[in-house]
Coordinates of C-alpha atoms in Angstrom, one line a residue:
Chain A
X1 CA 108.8 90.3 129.0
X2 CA 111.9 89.9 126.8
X3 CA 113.5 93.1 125.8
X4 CA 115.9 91.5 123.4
X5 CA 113.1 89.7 121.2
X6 CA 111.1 91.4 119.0
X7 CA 109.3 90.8 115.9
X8 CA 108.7 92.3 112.4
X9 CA 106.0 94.9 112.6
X10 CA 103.0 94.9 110.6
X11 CA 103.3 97.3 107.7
X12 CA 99.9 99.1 108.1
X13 CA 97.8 100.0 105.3
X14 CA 94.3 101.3 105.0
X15 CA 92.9 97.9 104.1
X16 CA 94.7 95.9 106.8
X17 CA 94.9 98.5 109.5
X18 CA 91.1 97.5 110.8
X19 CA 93.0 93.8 111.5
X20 CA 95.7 95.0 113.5
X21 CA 93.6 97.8 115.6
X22 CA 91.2 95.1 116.4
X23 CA 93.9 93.1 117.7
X24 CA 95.4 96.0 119.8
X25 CA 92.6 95.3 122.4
X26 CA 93.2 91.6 121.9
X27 CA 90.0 91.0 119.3
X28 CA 90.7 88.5 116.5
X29 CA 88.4 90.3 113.7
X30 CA 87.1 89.5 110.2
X31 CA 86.2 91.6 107.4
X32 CA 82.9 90.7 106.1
X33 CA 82.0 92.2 102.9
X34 CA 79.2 94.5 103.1
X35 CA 78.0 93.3 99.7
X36 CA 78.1 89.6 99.5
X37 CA 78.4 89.0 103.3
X38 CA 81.5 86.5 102.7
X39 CA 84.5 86.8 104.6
X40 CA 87.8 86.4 103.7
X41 CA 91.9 86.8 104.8
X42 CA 94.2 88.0 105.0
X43 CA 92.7 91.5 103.9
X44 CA 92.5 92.6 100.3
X45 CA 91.5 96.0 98.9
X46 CA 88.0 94.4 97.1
X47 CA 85.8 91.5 98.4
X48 CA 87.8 88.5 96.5
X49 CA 84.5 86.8 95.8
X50 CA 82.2 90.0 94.5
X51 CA 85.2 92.8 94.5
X52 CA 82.6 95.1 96.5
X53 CA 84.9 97.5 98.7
X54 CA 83.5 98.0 102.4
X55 CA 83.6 95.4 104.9
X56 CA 81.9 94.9 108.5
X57 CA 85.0 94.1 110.6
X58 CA 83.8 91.9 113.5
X59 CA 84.8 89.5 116.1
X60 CA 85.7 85.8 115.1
X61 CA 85.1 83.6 117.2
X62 CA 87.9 82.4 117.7
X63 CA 88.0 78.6 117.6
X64 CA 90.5 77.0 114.7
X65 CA 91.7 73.8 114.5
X66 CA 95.2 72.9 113.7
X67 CA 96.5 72.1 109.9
X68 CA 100.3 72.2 110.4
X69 CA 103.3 73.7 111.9
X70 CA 106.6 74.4 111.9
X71 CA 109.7 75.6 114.3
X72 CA 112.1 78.4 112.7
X73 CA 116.1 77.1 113.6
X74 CA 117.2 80.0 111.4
X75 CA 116.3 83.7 111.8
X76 CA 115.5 86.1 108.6
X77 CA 115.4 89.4 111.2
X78 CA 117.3 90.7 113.8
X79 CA 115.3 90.8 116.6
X80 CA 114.3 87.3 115.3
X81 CA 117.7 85.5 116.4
X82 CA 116.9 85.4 119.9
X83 CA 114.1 83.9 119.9
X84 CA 114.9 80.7 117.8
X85 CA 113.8 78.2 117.6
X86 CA 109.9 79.4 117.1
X87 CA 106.9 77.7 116.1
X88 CA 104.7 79.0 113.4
X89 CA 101.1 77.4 112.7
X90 CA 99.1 77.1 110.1
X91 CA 95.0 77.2 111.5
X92 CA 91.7 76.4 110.0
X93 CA 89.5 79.2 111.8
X94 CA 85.8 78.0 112.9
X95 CA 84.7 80.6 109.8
X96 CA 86.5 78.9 107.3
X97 CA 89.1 81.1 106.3
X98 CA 93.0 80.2 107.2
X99 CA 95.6 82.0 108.1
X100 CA 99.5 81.7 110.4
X101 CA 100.5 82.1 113.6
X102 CA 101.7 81.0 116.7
X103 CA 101.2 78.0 119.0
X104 CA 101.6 78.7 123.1
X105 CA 101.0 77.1 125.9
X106 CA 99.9 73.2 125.4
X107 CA 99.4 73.7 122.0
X108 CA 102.8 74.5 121.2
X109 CA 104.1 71.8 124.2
X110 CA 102.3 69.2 122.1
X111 CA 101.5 69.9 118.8
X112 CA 98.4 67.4 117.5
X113 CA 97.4 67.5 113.8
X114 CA 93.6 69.0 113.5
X115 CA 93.6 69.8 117.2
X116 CA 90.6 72.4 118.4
X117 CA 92.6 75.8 119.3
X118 CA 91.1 78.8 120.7
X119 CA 92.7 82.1 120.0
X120 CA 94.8 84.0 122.5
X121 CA 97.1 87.3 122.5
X122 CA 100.5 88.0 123.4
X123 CA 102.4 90.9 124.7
X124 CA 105.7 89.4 124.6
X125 CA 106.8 91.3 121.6
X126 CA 107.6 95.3 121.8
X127 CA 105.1 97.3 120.5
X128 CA 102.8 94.4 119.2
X129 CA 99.7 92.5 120.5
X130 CA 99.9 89.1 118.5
X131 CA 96.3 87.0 117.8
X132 CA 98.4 83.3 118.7
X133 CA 96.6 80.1 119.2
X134 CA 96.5 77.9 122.6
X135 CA 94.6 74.6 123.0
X136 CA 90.8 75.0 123.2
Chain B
X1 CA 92.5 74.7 75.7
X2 CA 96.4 74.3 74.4
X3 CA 96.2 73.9 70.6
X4 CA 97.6 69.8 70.1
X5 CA 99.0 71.4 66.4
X6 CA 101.4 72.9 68.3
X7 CA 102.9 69.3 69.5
X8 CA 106.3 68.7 67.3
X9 CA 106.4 71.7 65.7
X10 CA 109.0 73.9 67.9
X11 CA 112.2 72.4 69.4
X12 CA 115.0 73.6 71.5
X13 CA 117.6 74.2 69.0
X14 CA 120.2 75.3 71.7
X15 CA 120.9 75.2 75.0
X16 CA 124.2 76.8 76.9
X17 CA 125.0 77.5 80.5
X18 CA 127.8 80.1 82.1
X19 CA 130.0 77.7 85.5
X20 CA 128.0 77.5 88.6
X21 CA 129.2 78.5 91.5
X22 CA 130.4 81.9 93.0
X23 CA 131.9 85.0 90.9
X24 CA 131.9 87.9 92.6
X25 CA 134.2 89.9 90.4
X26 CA 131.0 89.2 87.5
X27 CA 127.4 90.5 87.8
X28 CA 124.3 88.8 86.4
X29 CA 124.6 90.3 82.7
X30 CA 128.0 88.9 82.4
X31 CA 127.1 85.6 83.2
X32 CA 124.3 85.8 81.0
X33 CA 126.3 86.7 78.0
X34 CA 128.5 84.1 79.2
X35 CA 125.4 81.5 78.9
X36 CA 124.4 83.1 75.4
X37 CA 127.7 82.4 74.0
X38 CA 127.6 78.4 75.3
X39 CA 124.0 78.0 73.7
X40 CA 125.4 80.3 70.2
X41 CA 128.7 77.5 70.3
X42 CA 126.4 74.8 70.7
X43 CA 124.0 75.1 68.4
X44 CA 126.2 77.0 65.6
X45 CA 123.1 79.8 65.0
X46 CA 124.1 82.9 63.2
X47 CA 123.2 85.2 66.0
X48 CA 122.0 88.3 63.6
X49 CA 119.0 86.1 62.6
X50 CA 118.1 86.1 66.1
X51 CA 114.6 87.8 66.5
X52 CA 113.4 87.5 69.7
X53 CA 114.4 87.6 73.7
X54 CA 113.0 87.2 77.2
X55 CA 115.1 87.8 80.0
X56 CA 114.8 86.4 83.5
X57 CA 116.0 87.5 86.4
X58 CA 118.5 89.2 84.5
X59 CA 118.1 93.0 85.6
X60 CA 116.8 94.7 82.2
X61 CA 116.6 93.7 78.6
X62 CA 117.7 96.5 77.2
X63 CA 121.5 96.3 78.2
X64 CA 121.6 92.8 77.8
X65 CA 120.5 92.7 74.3
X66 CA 123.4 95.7 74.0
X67 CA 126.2 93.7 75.5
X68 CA 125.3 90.3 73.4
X69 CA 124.4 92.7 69.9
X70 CA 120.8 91.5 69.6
X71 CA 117.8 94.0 68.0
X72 CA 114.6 91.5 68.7
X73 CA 111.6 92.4 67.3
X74 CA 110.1 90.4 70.6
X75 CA 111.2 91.0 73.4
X76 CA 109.9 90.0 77.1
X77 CA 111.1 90.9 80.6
X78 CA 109.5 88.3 83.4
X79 CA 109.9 88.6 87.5
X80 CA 112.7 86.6 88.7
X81 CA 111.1 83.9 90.1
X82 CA 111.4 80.4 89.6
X83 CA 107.8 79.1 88.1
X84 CA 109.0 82.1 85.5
X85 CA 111.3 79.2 83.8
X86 CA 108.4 77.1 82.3
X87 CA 106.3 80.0 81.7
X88 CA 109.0 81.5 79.5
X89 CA 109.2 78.4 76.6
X90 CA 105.4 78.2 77.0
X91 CA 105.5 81.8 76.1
X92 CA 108.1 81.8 73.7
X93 CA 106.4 78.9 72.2
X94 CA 103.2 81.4 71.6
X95 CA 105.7 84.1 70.5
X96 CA 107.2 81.5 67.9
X97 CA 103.7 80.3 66.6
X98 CA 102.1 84.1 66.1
X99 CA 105.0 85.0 64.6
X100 CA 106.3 87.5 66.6
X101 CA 109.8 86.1 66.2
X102 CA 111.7 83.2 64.5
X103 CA 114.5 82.6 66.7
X104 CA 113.9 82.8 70.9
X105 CA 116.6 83.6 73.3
X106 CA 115.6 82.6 76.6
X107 CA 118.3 84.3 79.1
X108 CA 118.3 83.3 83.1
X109 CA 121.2 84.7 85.4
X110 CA 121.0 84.5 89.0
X111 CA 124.1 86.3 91.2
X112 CA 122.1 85.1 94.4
X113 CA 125.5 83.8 95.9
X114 CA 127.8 86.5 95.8
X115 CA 125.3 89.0 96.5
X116 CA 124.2 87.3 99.7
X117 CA 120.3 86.7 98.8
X118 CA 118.3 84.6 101.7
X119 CA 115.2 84.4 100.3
X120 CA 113.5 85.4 103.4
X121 CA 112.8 88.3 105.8
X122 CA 113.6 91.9 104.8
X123 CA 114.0 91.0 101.2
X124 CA 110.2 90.2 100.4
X125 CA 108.3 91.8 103.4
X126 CA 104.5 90.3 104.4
X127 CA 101.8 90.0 105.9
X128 CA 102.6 87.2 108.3
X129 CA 106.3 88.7 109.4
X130 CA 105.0 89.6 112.7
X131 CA 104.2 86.1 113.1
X132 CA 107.6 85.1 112.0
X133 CA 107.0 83.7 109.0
X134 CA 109.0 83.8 105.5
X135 CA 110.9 82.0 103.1
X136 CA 109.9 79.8 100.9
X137 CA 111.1 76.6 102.5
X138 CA 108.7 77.7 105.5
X139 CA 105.8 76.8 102.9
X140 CA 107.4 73.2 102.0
X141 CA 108.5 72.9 105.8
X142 CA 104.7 73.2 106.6
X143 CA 103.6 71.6 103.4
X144 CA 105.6 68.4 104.4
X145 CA 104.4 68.6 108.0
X146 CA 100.5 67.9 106.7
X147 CA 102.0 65.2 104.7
X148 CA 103.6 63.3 107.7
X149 CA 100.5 64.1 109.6
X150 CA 98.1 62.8 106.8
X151 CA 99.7 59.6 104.8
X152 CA 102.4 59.2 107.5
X153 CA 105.3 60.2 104.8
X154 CA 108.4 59.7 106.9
X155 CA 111.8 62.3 106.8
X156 CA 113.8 59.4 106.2
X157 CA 111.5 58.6 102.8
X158 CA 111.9 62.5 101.9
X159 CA 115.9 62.0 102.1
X160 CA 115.0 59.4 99.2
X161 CA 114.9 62.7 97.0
X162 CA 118.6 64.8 98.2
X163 CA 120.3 61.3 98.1
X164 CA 119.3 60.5 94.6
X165 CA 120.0 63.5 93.5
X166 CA 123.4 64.5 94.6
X167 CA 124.6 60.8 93.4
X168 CA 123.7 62.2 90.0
X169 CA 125.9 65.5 90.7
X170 CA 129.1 63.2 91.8
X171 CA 128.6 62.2 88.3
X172 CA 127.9 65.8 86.8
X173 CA 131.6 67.9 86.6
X174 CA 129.7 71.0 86.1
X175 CA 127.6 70.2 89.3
X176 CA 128.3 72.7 92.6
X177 CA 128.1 70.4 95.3
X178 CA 129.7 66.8 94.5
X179 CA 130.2 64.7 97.9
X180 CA 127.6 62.0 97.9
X181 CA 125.6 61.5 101.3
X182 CA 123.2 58.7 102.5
X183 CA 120.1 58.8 104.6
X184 CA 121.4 58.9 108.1
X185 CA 123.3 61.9 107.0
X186 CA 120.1 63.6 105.9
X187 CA 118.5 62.6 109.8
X188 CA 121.5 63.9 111.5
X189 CA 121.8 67.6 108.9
X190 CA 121.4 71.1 110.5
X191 CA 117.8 72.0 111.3
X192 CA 116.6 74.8 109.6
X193 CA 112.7 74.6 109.5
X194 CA 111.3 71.5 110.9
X195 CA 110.8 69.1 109.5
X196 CA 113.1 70.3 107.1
X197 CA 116.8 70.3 107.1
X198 CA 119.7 71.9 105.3
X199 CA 120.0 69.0 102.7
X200 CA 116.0 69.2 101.7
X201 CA 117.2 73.1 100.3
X202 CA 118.7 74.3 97.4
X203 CA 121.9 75.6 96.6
X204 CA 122.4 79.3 96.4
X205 CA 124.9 79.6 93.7
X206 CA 125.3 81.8 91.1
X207 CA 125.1 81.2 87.2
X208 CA 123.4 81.7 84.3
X209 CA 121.4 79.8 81.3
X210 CA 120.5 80.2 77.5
X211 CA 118.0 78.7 75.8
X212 CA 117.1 78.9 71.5
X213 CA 113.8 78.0 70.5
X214 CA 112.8 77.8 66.8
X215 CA 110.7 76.1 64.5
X216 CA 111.8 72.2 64.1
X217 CA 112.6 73.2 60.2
X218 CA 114.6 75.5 60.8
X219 CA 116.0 73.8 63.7
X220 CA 117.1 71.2 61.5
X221 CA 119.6 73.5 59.4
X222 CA 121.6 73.8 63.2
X223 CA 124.5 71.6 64.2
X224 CA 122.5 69.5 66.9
X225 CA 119.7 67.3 67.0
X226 CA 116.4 69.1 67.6
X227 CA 114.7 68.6 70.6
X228 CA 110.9 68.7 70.2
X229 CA 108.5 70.4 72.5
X230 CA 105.8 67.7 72.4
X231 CA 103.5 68.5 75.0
X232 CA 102.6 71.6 77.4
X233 CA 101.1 72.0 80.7
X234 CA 99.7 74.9 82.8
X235 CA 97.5 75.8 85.7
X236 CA 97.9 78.2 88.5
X237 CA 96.7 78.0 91.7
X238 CA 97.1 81.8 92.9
X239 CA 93.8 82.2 95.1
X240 CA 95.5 81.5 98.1
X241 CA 99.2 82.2 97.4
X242 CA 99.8 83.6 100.6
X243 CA 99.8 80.7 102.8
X244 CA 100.7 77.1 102.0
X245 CA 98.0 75.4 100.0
X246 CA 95.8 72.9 101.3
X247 CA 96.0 70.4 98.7
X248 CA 100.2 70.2 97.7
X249 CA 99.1 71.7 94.7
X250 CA 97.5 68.5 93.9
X251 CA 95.0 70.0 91.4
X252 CA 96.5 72.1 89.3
X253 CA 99.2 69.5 88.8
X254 CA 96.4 67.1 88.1
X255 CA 94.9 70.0 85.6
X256 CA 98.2 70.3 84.0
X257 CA 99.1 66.3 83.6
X258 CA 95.5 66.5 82.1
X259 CA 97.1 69.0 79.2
X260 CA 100.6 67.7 79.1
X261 CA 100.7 64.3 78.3
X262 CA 97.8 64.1 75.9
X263 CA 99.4 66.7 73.9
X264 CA 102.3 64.4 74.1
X265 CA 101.2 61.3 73.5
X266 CA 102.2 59.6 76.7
X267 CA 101.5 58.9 79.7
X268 CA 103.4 58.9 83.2
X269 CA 104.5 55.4 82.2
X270 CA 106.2 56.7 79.0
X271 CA 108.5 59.0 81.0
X272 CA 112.2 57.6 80.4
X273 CA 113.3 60.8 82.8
X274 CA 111.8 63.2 85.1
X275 CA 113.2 67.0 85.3
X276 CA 111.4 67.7 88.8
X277 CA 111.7 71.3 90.3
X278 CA 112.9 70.8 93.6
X279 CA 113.7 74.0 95.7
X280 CA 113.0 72.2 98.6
X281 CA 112.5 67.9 98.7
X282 CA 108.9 67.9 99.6
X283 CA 108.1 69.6 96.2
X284 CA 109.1 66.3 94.6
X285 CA 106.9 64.0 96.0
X286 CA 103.7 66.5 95.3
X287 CA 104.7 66.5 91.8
X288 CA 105.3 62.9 91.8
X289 CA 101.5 62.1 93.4
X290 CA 99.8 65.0 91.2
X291 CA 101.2 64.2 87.7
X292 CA 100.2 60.5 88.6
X293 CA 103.5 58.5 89.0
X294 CA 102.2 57.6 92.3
X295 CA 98.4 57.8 94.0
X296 CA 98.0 60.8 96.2
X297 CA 99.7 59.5 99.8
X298 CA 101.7 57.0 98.1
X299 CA 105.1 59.6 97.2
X300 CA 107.2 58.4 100.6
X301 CA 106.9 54.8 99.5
X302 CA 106.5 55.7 95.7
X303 CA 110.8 56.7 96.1
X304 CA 112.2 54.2 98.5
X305 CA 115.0 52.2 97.7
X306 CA 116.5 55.0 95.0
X307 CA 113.3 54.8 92.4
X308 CA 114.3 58.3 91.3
X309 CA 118.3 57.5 90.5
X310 CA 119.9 56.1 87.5
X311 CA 118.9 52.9 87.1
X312 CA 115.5 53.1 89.1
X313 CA 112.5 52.9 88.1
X314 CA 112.1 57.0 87.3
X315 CA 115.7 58.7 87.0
X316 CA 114.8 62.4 88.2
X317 CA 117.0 65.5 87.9
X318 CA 120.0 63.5 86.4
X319 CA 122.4 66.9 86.7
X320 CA 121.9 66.9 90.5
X321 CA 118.5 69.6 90.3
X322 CA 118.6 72.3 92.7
X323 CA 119.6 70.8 95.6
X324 CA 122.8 69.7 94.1
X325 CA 124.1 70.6 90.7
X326 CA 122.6 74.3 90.5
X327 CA 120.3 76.2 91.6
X328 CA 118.8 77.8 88.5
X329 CA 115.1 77.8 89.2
X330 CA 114.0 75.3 86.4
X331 CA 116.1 76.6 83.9
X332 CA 119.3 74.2 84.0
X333 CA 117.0 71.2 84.3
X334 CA 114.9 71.9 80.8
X335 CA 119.0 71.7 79.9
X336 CA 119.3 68.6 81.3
X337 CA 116.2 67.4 79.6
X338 CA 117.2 68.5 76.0
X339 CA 120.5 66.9 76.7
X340 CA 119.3 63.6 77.8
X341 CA 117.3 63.6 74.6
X342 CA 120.2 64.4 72.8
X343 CA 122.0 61.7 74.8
X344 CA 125.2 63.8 75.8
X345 CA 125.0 63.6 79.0
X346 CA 128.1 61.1 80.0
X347 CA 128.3 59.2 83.1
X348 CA 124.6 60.0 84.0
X349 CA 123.0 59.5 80.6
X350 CA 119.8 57.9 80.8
X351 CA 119.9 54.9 78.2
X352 CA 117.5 55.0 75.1
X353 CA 116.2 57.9 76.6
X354 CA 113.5 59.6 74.1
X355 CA 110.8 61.1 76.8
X356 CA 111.8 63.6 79.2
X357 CA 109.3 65.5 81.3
X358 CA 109.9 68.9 83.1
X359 CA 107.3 69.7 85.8
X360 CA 107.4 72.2 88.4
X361 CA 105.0 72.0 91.7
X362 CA 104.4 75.8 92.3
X363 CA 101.2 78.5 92.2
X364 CA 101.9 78.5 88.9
X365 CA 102.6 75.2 88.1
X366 CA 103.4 73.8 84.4
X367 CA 105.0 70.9 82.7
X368 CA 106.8 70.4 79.5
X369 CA 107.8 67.2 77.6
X370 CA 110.5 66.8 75.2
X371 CA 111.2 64.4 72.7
X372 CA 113.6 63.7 69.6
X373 CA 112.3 66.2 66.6

């Protein structure tokens, strides 16, 4: 592990903390709104579709396909600078929804537009488990 | 739907802007006031009938209408981001028509340069830090990459757009940055989110602009030629503005080309010169495929061989735009469009230029079109 690379941490709040504990014990979770039985992300305070307010947090699964990426040259943190240049993806997941991350392993050797990914987790960063995305 | 009465009837009766570049011994209210008094000089309005005011980015009305001596019975403070430009003279336009005020002050001031602003990290925190992602040209960098993936757009096609554009600020003597580059330049320019590089970003400089909207009668009793808001634009595009959208905001600037040109009585054709927002390059060719200058895929090709300088086939941000004359989020190129109309703009005037059109490719995206009064 790096000790001189570290990441912004997530600002937890009560509507995003479910994500983030979830992905402490490397799960890659959904809400699914209790209501309408939509999902949606990132997390919002109401259902974006109904505007009910509980959600069923479960497992994705985990499959995405790739819809772009780019690499970082400059840093906008700190801890950031060390670890340039980065890749950051933009991913399609299998339930429809999209959101950023990060490419390793032969996805981020070889980037391929609408590739299948399968979700993975990272410990590289101090005090953060990161959902990234590998080649399925 | 926008009201089509409202086509003609307002005009930009002023227009002034403070120098570009870096002052840090000013702060954003002086360079505003500095931008008021340009517009008040060019325009010869007795400032006491002045009525009404938004402010942009400039901190807080209430001082500003103090240091300029201005008691609006309108006034409107809007969040200093760029899209906030067009939004403003669509608003004001409302404001003018309702008649909540007879004379508009638009005021933008950015002091981005001297007080170090990077548009990234700390300064606007997210969801997607951890994964190390901010700043807006992040969204175009990733915006871009889908482009190259799906139509096969090339970097050296996007380089079409920072070449054109600083040719026009050599020719600009208010412009920031005035050393013309080519293509291979662009190629071999400082990576700074790839596929983008430090000449598909905008300047950060600082300055400040002024616009005065009125009625096209009263206009008239002013020293310069009215320039007519013909035609208005608007759709946002907001349910998924935290990552890059899917579509290059293809449909809303579809939705808005659908308002815009109507309302004006033209058509892409018509256009005699394009005021493009360009923050970053790739911005350009979105708005160039969704208002219809191009099909959707086609942008790369569409600007090849300098289609978007003087003498092409679409001169775009004559002043230089962001990327080389200023970067004044929209406002300095709705300048550059009511001085085109006006035809004072020199060295880079656009000949028997009577349609100039204003778009900006953003969540909320919107277009204006000016012609002579």
């Amino acid at each position: 592990m790096l000790t001189d690379v570290s990441r912004p941490l997530p600002k937890r709040t009560p509507v995003n903390a479910p994500f983030w504990e979830h992905a402490d014990r490397q799960i890659l979770a959904l809400p699914w709104c209790e209501s309408c039985g939509k999902t949606h992300f990132p997390p919002s305070p109401r259902c974006p579709h109904c505007l009910h307010d509980a959600f069923d947090w479960r497992p994705a699964s985990g499959r995405a396909t790739l819809v772009s990426w780019v690499v970082f040259h400059r840093s906008y943190w700190d801890g950031v600078a060390a670890d340039v240049p980065y890749n950051v993806c933009l991913v399609e997941l299998d339930e429809g929804v999209r959101m950023l991350s990060n490419l390793v392993g032969a996805a981020e050797e070889a980037p391929r537009y609408k590739m299948p990914l399968k979700v993975t987790f990272t410990d590289r960063f101090p005090d953060l488990i990161l959902p990234v995305f590998d080649a399925a | 739907m926008i009201d089509p009465r409202l086509s003609g009837k307002y005009a930009v009766a002023g227009v002034g802007t403070s120098a570009y570049g870096k002052f840090p011994e000013k702060d954003d209210f002086h360079l505003a006031a500095d931008a008021f008094a340009d517009a008040i000089e060019d325009c010869g309005l007795d400032k006491s009938k002045i009525d009404g005011l938004a402010v942009c980015r400039v901190p807080h009305y209430a001082p500003m209408a103090e240091m300029i001596g201005l008691q609006p019975r309108w006034t409107l403070q809007l969040p200093p981001h760029g899209r906030m430009s067009g939004i403003s003279i669509i608003e004001a336009l409302a404001a003018l028509d309702a008649g909540y005020c007879d004379y508009a002050v638009l005021l933008y001031a950015n002091i981005g340069r001297s007080r170090r602003i990077q548009y990234g990290g700390e300064e606007s925190p997210g969801f997607w830090d951890p994964w190390g992602f901010t700043s807006m040209g992040a969204i175009h960098a990733m915006l871009f990459r889908e482009h190259m993936e799906r139509y096969g757009t090339t970097t050296r096609q996007l380089a079409e757009v920072s070449v054109a554009f600083r040719k026009h600020a050599v020719m600009n003597p208010s412009a920031v940055m005035r050393e013309a580059f080519t293509i291979d330049d662009h190629e071999a320019a400082r990576m700074i989110c790839d596929p983008l590089r430090l000449l598909d970003y905008c300047l950060i400089n600082d300055g400040a602009v002024c616009l005065i909207l009125t009625s096209v009668e009263r206009a008239k009793d002013l020293k310069k030629k009215p320039v007519a808001i013909a035609g208005i634009g608007a759709q946002d595009a907001l349910r998924h503005a935290s990552y890059p959208q899917a579509d290059f905001w293809f449909d809303a600037l579809q939705k808005t080309a659908d308002q815009v040109y109507p309302m004006a009585s033209v058509g892409p054709s018509d256009i005699d010169a394009l005021m493009v927002y360009d923050n970053f390059s790739p911005t350009v060719l979105f708005s160039l495929e969704g208002m219809g200058f191009c099909a959707p895929g086609e942008a790369g090709a569409f600007v090849e061989g300098g289609t978007l300088g003087l003498g092409g086939a679409l001169p775009a941000n004559t002043d230089g735009g962001h990327l080389s004359n200023s970067y004044m989020q929209g406002w300095a190129l709705n300048v550059e469009a009511v001085r085109q109309v006006r035809g004072e703009c020199g060295a880079r005037q656009v000949p028997d230029c009577e349609v100039v059109q204003y778009v900006a490719a953003t969540p909320c995206t919107r277009s204006i079109i000016y012609r002579p009064a």
